[in-house]
GROMACS .gro file of C-alpha atoms in nm:
model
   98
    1UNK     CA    1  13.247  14.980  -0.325
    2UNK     CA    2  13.578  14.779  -0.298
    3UNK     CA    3  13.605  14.486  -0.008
    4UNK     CA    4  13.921  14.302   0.062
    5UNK     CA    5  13.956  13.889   0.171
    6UNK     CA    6  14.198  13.760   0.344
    7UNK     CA    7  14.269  13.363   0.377
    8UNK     CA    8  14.371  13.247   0.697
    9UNK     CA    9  14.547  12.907   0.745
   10UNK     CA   10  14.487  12.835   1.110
   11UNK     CA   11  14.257  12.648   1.238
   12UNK     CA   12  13.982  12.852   1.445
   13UNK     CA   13  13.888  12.572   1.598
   14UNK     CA   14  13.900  12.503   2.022
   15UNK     CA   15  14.101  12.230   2.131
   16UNK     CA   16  13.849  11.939   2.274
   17UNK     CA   17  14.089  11.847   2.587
   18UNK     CA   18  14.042  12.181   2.719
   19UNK     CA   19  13.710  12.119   2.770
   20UNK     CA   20  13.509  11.965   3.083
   21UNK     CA   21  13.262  11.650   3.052
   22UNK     CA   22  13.116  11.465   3.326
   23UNK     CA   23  12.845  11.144   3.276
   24UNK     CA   24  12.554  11.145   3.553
   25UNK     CA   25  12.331  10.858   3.590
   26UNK     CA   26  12.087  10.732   3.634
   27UNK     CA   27  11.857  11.030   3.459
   28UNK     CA   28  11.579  11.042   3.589
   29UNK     CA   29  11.680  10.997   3.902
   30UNK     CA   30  11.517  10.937   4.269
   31UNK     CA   31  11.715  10.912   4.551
   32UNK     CA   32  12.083  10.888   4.447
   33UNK     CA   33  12.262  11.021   4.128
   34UNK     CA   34  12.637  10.937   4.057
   35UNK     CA   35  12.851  11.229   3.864
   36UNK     CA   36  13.146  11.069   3.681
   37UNK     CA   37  13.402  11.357   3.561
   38UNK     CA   38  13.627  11.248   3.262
   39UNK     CA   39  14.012  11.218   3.286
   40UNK     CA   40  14.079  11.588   3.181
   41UNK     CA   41  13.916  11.730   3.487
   42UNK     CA   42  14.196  11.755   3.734
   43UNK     CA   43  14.222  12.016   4.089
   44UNK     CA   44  13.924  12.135   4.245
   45UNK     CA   45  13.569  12.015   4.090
   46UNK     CA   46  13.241  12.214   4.195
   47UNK     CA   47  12.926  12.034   4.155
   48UNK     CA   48  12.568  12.265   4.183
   49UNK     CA   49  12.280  12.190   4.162
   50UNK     CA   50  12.042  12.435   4.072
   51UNK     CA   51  11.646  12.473   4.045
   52UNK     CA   52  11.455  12.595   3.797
   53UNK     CA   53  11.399  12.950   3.949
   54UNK     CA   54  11.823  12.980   3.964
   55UNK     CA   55  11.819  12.922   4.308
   56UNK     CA   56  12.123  12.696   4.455
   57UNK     CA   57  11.995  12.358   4.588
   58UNK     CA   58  12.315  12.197   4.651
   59UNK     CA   59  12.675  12.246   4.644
   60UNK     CA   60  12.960  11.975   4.673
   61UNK     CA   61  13.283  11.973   4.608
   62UNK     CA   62  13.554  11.724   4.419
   63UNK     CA   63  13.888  11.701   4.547
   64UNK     CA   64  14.014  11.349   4.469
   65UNK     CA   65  13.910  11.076   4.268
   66UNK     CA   66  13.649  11.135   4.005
   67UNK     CA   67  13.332  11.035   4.097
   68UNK     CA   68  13.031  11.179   4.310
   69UNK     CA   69  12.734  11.011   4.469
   70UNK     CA   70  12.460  11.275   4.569
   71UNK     CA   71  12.155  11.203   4.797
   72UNK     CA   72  11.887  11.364   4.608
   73UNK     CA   73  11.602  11.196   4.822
   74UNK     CA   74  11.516  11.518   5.017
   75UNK     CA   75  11.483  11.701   4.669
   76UNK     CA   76  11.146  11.769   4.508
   77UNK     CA   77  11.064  11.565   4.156
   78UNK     CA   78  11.122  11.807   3.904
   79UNK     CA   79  11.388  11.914   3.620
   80UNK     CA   80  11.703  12.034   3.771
   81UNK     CA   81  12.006  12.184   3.658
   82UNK     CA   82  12.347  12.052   3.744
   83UNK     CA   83  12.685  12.263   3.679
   84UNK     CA   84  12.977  12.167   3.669
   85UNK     CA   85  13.281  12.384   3.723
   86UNK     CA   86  13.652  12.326   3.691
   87UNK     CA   87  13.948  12.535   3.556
   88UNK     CA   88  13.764  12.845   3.547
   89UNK     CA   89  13.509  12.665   3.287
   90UNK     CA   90  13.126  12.530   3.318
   91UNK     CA   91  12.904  12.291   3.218
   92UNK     CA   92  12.506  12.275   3.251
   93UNK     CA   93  12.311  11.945   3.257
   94UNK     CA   94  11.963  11.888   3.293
   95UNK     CA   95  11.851  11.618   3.578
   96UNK     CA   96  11.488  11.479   3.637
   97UNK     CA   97  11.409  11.387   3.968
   98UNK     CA   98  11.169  11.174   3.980
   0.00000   0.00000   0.00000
């Protein structure tokens, strides 16, 4: 049994600008929780929320400027999900509703 090994130079590593990041606060949260995207995340911004059972709660978009104010008050205190999409990419937070 023979196996061959190759060294590679390159780096196989993902560039960290090309991903998203956005800060929410306060968490846990009870009637209002601000979603602050960071300066990479540019066009159009889609912010979900999303129960526990996958089912879509909420849905707001981001156009201009980068921050977002939801009223939660109407939701149910509980763990949420929120998702943020941009640039074909996604990223999943956790929120507590209190």
């Amino acid at each position: 049994n023979r196996f061959d090994t190759e060294f590679v130079e390159d780096a196989l590593s993902v560039d960290d600008s090309s991903f998203i990041t956005f800060d929410m606060f306060p968490n846990p949260a009870k009637d209002v929780v601000t979603i602050r995207l960071n300066a990479n995340n540019s066009g159009n911004v889609t912010v979900n929320i999303i129960d526990l059972q996958g089912k879509l709660i909420l849905e707001q978009h981001i156009s201009e400027g980068h921050n977002l104010e939801l009223d939660i008050a109407d939701l149910q205190s509980g763990l949420y999900f929120v998702k943020l999409n941009a640039n074909n990419k996604s990223l999943v937070k956790k929120l507590v509703i209190e």
